Coordinates of C-alpha atoms and ligand atoms in Angstrom, one line a residue:
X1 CA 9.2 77.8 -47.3
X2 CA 7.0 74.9 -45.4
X3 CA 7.2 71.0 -46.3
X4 CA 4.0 69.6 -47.0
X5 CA 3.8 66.1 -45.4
X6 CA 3.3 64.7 -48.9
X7 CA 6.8 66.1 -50.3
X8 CA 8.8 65.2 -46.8
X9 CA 7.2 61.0 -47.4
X10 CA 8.0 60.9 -50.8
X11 CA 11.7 62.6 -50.1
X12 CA 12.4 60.1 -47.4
X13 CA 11.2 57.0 -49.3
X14 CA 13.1 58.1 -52.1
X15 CA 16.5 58.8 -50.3
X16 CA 16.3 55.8 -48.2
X17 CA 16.7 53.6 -51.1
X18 CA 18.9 55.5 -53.0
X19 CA 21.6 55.9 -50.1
X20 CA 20.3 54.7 -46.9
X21 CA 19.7 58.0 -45.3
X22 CA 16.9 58.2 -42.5
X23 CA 15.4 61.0 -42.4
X24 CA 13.2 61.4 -39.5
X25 CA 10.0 63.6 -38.6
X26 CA 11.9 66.2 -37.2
X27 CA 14.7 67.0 -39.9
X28 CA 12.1 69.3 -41.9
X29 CA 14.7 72.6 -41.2
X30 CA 17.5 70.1 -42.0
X31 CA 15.9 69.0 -45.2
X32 CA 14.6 72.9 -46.4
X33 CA 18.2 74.2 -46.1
X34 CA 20.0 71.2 -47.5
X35 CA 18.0 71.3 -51.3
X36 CA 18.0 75.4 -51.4
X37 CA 20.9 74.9 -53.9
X38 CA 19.4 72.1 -56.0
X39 CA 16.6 74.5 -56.2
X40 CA 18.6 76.9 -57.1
X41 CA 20.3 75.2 -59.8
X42 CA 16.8 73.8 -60.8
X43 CA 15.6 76.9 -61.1
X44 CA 13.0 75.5 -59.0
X45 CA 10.6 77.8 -56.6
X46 CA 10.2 75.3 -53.8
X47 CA 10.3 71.9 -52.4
X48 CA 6.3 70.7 -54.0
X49 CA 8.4 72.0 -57.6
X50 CA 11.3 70.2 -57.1
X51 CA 9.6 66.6 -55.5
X52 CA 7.0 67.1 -59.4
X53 CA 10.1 67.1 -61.2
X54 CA 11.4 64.1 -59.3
X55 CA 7.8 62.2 -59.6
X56 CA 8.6 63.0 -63.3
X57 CA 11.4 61.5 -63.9
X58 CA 12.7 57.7 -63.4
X59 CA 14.6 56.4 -59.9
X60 CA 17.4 56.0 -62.0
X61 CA 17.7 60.0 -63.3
X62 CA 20.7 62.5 -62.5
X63 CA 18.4 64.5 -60.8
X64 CA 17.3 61.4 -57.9
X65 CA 20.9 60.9 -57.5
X66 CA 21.2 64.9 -56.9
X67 CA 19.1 64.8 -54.5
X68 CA 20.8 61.8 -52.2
X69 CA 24.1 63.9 -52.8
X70 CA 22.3 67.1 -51.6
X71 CA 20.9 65.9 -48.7
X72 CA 24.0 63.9 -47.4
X73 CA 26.0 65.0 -44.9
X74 CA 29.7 65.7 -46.2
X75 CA 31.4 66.6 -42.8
X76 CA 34.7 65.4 -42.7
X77 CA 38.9 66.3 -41.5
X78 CA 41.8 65.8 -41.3
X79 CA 42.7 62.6 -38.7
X80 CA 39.2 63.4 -38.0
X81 CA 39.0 61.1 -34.5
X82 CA 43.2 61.1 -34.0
X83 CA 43.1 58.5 -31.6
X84 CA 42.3 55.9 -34.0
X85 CA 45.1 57.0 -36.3
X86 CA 47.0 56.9 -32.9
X87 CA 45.7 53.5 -33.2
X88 CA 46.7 53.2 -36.5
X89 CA 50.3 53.9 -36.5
X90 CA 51.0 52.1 -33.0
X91 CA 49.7 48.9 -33.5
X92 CA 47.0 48.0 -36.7
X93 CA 50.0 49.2 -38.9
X94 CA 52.6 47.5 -37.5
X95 CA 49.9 43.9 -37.2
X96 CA 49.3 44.5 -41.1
X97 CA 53.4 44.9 -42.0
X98 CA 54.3 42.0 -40.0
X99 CA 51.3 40.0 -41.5
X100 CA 52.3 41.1 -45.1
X101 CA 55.7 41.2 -45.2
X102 CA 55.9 38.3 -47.4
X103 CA 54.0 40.1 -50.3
X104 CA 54.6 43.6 -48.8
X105 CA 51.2 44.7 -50.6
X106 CA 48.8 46.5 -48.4
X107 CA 45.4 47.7 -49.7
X108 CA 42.8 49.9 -47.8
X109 CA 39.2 50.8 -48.4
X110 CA 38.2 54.2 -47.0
X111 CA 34.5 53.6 -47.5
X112 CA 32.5 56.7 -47.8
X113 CA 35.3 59.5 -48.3
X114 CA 33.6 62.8 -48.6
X115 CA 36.1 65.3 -49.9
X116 CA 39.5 63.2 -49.2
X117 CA 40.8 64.1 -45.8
X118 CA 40.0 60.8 -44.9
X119 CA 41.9 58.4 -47.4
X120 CA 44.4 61.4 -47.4
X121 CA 45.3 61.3 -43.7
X122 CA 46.0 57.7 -44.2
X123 CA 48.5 58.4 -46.8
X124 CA 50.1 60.5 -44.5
X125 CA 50.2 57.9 -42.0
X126 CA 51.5 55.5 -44.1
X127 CA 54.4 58.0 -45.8
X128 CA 55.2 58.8 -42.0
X129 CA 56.0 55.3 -41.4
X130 CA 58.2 55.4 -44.7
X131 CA 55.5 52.5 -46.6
X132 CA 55.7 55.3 -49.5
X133 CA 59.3 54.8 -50.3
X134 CA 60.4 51.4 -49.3
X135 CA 59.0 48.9 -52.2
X136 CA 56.0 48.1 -50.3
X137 CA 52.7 48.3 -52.6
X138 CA 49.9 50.2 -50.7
X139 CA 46.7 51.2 -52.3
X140 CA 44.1 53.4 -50.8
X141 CA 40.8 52.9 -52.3
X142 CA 38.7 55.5 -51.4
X143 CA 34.8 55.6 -52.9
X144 CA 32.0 57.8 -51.9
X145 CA 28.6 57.8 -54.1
X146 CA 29.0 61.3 -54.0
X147 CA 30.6 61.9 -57.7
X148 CA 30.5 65.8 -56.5
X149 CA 32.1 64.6 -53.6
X150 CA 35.0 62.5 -55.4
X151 CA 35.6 65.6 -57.9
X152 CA 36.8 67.9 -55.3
X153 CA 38.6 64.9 -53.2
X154 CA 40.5 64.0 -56.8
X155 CA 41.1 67.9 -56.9
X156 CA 43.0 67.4 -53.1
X157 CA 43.1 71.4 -53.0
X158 CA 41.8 73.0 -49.2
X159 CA 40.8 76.2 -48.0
X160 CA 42.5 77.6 -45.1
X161 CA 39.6 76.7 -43.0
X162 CA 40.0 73.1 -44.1
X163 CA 43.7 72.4 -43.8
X164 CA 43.5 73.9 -40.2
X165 CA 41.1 71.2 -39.5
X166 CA 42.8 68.4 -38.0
X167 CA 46.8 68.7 -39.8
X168 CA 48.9 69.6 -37.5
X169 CA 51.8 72.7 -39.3
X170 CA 54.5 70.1 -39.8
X171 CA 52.2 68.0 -41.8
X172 CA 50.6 70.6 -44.2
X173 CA 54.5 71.8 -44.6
X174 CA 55.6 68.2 -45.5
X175 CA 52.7 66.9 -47.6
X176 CA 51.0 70.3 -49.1
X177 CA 52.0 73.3 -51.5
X178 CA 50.0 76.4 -51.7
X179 CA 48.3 77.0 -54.4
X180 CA 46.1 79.2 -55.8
X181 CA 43.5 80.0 -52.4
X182 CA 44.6 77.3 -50.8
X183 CA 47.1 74.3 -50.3
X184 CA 47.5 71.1 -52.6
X185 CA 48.1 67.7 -51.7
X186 CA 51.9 66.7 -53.0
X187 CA 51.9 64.0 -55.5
X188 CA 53.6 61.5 -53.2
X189 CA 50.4 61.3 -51.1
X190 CA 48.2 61.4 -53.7
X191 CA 49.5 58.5 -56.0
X192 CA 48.4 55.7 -53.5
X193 CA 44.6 56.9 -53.1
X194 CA 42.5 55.6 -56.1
X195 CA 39.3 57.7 -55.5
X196 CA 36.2 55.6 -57.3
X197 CA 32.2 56.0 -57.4
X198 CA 30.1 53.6 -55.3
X199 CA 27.0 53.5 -53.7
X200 CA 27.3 51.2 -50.4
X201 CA 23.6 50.4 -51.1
X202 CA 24.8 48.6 -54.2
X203 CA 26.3 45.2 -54.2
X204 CA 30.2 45.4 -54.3
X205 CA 31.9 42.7 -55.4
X206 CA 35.7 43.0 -54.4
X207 CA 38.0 42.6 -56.7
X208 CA 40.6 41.3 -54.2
X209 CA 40.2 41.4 -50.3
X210 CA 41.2 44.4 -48.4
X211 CA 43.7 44.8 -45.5
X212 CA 42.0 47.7 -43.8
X213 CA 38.6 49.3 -44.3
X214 CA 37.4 52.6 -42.8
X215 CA 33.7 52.9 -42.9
X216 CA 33.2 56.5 -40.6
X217 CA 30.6 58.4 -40.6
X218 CA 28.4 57.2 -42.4
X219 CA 26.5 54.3 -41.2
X220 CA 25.3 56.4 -38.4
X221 CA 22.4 57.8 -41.0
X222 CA 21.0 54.3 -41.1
X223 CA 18.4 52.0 -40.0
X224 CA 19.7 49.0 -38.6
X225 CA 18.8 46.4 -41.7
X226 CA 21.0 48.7 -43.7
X227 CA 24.1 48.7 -41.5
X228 CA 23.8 45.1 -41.3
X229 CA 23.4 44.0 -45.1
X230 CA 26.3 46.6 -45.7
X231 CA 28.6 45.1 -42.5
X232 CA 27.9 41.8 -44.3
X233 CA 28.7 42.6 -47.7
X234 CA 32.1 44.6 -46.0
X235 CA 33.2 41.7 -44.0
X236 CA 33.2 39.4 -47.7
X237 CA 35.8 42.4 -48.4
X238 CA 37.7 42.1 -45.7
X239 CA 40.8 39.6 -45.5
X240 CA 40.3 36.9 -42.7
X241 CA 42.6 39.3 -40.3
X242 CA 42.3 42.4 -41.3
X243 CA 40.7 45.1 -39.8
X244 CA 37.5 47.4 -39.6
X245 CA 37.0 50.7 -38.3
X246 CA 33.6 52.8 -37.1
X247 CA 33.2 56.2 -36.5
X248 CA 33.2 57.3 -32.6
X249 CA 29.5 57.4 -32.4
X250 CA 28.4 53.7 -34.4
X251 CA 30.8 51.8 -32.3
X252 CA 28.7 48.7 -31.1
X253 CA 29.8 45.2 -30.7
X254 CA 29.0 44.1 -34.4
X255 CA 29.1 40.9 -32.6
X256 CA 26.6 39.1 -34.5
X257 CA 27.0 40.5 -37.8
X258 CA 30.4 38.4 -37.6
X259 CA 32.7 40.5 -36.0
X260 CA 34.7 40.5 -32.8
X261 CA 35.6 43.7 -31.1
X262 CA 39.5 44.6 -30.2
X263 CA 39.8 48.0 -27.8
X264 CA 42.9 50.0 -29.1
X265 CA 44.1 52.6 -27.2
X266 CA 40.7 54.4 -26.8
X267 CA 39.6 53.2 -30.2
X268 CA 37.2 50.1 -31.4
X269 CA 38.4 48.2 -34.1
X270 CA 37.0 45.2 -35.4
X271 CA 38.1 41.7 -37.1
X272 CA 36.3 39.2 -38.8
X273 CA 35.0 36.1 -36.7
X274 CA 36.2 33.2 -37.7
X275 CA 33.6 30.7 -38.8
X276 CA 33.0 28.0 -36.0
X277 CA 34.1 25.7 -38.8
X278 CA 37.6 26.9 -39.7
X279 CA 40.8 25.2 -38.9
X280 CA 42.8 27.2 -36.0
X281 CA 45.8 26.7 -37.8
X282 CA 44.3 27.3 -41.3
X283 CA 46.6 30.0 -42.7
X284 CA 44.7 33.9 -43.0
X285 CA 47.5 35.4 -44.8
X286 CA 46.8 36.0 -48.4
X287 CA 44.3 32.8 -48.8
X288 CA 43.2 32.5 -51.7
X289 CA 39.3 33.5 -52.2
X290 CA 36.9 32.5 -54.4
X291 CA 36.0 33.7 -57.8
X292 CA 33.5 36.8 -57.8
X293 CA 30.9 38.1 -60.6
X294 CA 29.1 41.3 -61.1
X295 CA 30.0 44.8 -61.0
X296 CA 33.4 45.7 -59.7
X297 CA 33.5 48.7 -57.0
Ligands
SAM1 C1 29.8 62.5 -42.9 S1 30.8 62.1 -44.3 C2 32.0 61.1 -43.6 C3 33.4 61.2 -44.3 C4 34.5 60.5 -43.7 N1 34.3 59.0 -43.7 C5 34.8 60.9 -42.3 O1 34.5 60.2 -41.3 O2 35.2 62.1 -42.1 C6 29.7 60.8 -45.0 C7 30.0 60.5 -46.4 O3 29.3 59.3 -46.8 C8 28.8 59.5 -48.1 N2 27.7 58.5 -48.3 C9 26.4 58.7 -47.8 N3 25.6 57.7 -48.2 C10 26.4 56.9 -48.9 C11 26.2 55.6 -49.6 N4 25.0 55.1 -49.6 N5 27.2 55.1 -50.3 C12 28.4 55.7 -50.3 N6 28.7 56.8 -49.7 C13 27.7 57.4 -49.0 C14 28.4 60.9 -48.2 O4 28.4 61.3 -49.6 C15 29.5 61.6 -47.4 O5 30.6 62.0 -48.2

């Protein structure tokens, strides 16, 4: 199978805007083995088949939003990158408790969460520092725009391969049951993770300000207006002192996209500027933000 030049322009125009993806000249192999199974389930013989079906059919189709899904990378693991939930569970956690310990509601947004092992691993952070049990309220939010994606992270079932990926044995003993082929996810760590669609190219209105948001992974397919307008539209979700977290390979100073950099252990982790204008002693816990409209995430 060969990618005409025609095909390859109109895939990448069309996945850019549906979900930011870049895909550059020299990603034709990528791109071939990535759709054989959309082709496959189109019943499709090639590539030119599949991109006249697309032309066919409007932006807004199943079969365009297949396509983002199929070409997206969906690597993920367990404490994928330990040392930032090293990180994590030495200081961001205890910052955020001591912070909150008035309302003793935490809330996290685990931005693009593949198959779960993300938002999961933070469970398990926070059920290993007791939050699960002790009449805190913690909610994981964890969206992805893959819906394919979100099925299989709502299923919270791994292969052997997968649960060796990252969880240490005392882990998958404590928080998983076999089952079936693999091993389950125990209620306990499920119940906090709400998994939800959404598309970071999409505007998100919050619905209330987040603690913590993990955005890994991801960005790294982008061009740089897109990691900005997203960082922008992240930072209006972030409280006034909470925290952001990059994978290892997007760490940059985010300075002028309104964020100042803190080095954790070996980890980046960033906080919102304040605006030249605010008061140094204006409170940051809890303040009160302003009404929202539009779509809720
Ligand atoms: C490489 S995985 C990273 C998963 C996890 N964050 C980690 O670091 O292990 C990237 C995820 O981003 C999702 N994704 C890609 N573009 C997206 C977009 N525009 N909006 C939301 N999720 C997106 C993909 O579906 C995929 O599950």
């Amino acid at each position: 199978m060969s990618l005409l030049a025609d095909d390859f322009a109109y895939l990448r125009q069309r996945v850019l805007r549906r979900s930011g993806l870049v895909l550059e000249p020299d990603m034709h192999a990528l791109v071939e083995t990535r759709l054989m199974s959309l082709l496959r389930e189109e019943r499709l013989p090639d590539i030119s088949a599949l991109v006249a079906r697309l032309r066919s059919q409007p932006e807004s189709s199943p079969l365009h939003q297949r396509l983002a899904e199929a070409l997206a990378n969906h690597e993920t693991a367990f404490f994928r990158d330990a040392p930032v939930f090293d990180a994590l569970r030495s200081t961001v956690l205890p910052a955020l408790l001591a912070k909150r310990s008035r309302t003793r509601t935490l809330r996290i947004w685990c931005a693009a969460c593949a198959y779960g092992q993300e938002p999961y691993s933070i469970a398990m952070t926070l059920a290993e520092a007791g939050l699960l049990i002790t009449g805190w309220t913690v909610r994981i939010l964890a969206t992805d725009f893959s819906t394919r994606a979100l099925v299989r992270a709502s299923e919270a079932r791994y292969d052997a391969q997968e649960i060796h990926r990252g969880l240490t044995p005392e882990l998958r003993q404590r928080y998983f049951h076999p089952e079936r082929d693999g091993w389950r996810l125990n209620e306990q760590v499920r119940r906090p993770v709400e998994l939800r669609p959404l598309n970071l190219m999409d505007d998100f209105p919050p619905e209330a300000p987040v603690d913590l948001v993990f955005l890994r992974n991801v960005m790294i397919y982008w061009d740089v207006p897109t990691r900005r307008a997203v960082l922008a539209r992240v930072r209006r979700m972030l409280h006034a002192d909470g925290y952001l977290v990059l994978g290892a390979a997007e760490a940059s100073p985010l300075v002028e996209d309104g964020f100042t950099r803190h080095l954790i252990g070996q980890t980046s982790w960033y906080r919102p500027t304040p605006a030249p204008h605010a008061s140094a002693s204006a409170p940051v816990e809890d303040a009160p933000r302003p009404p929202r409209s539009g779509a809720r995430p």
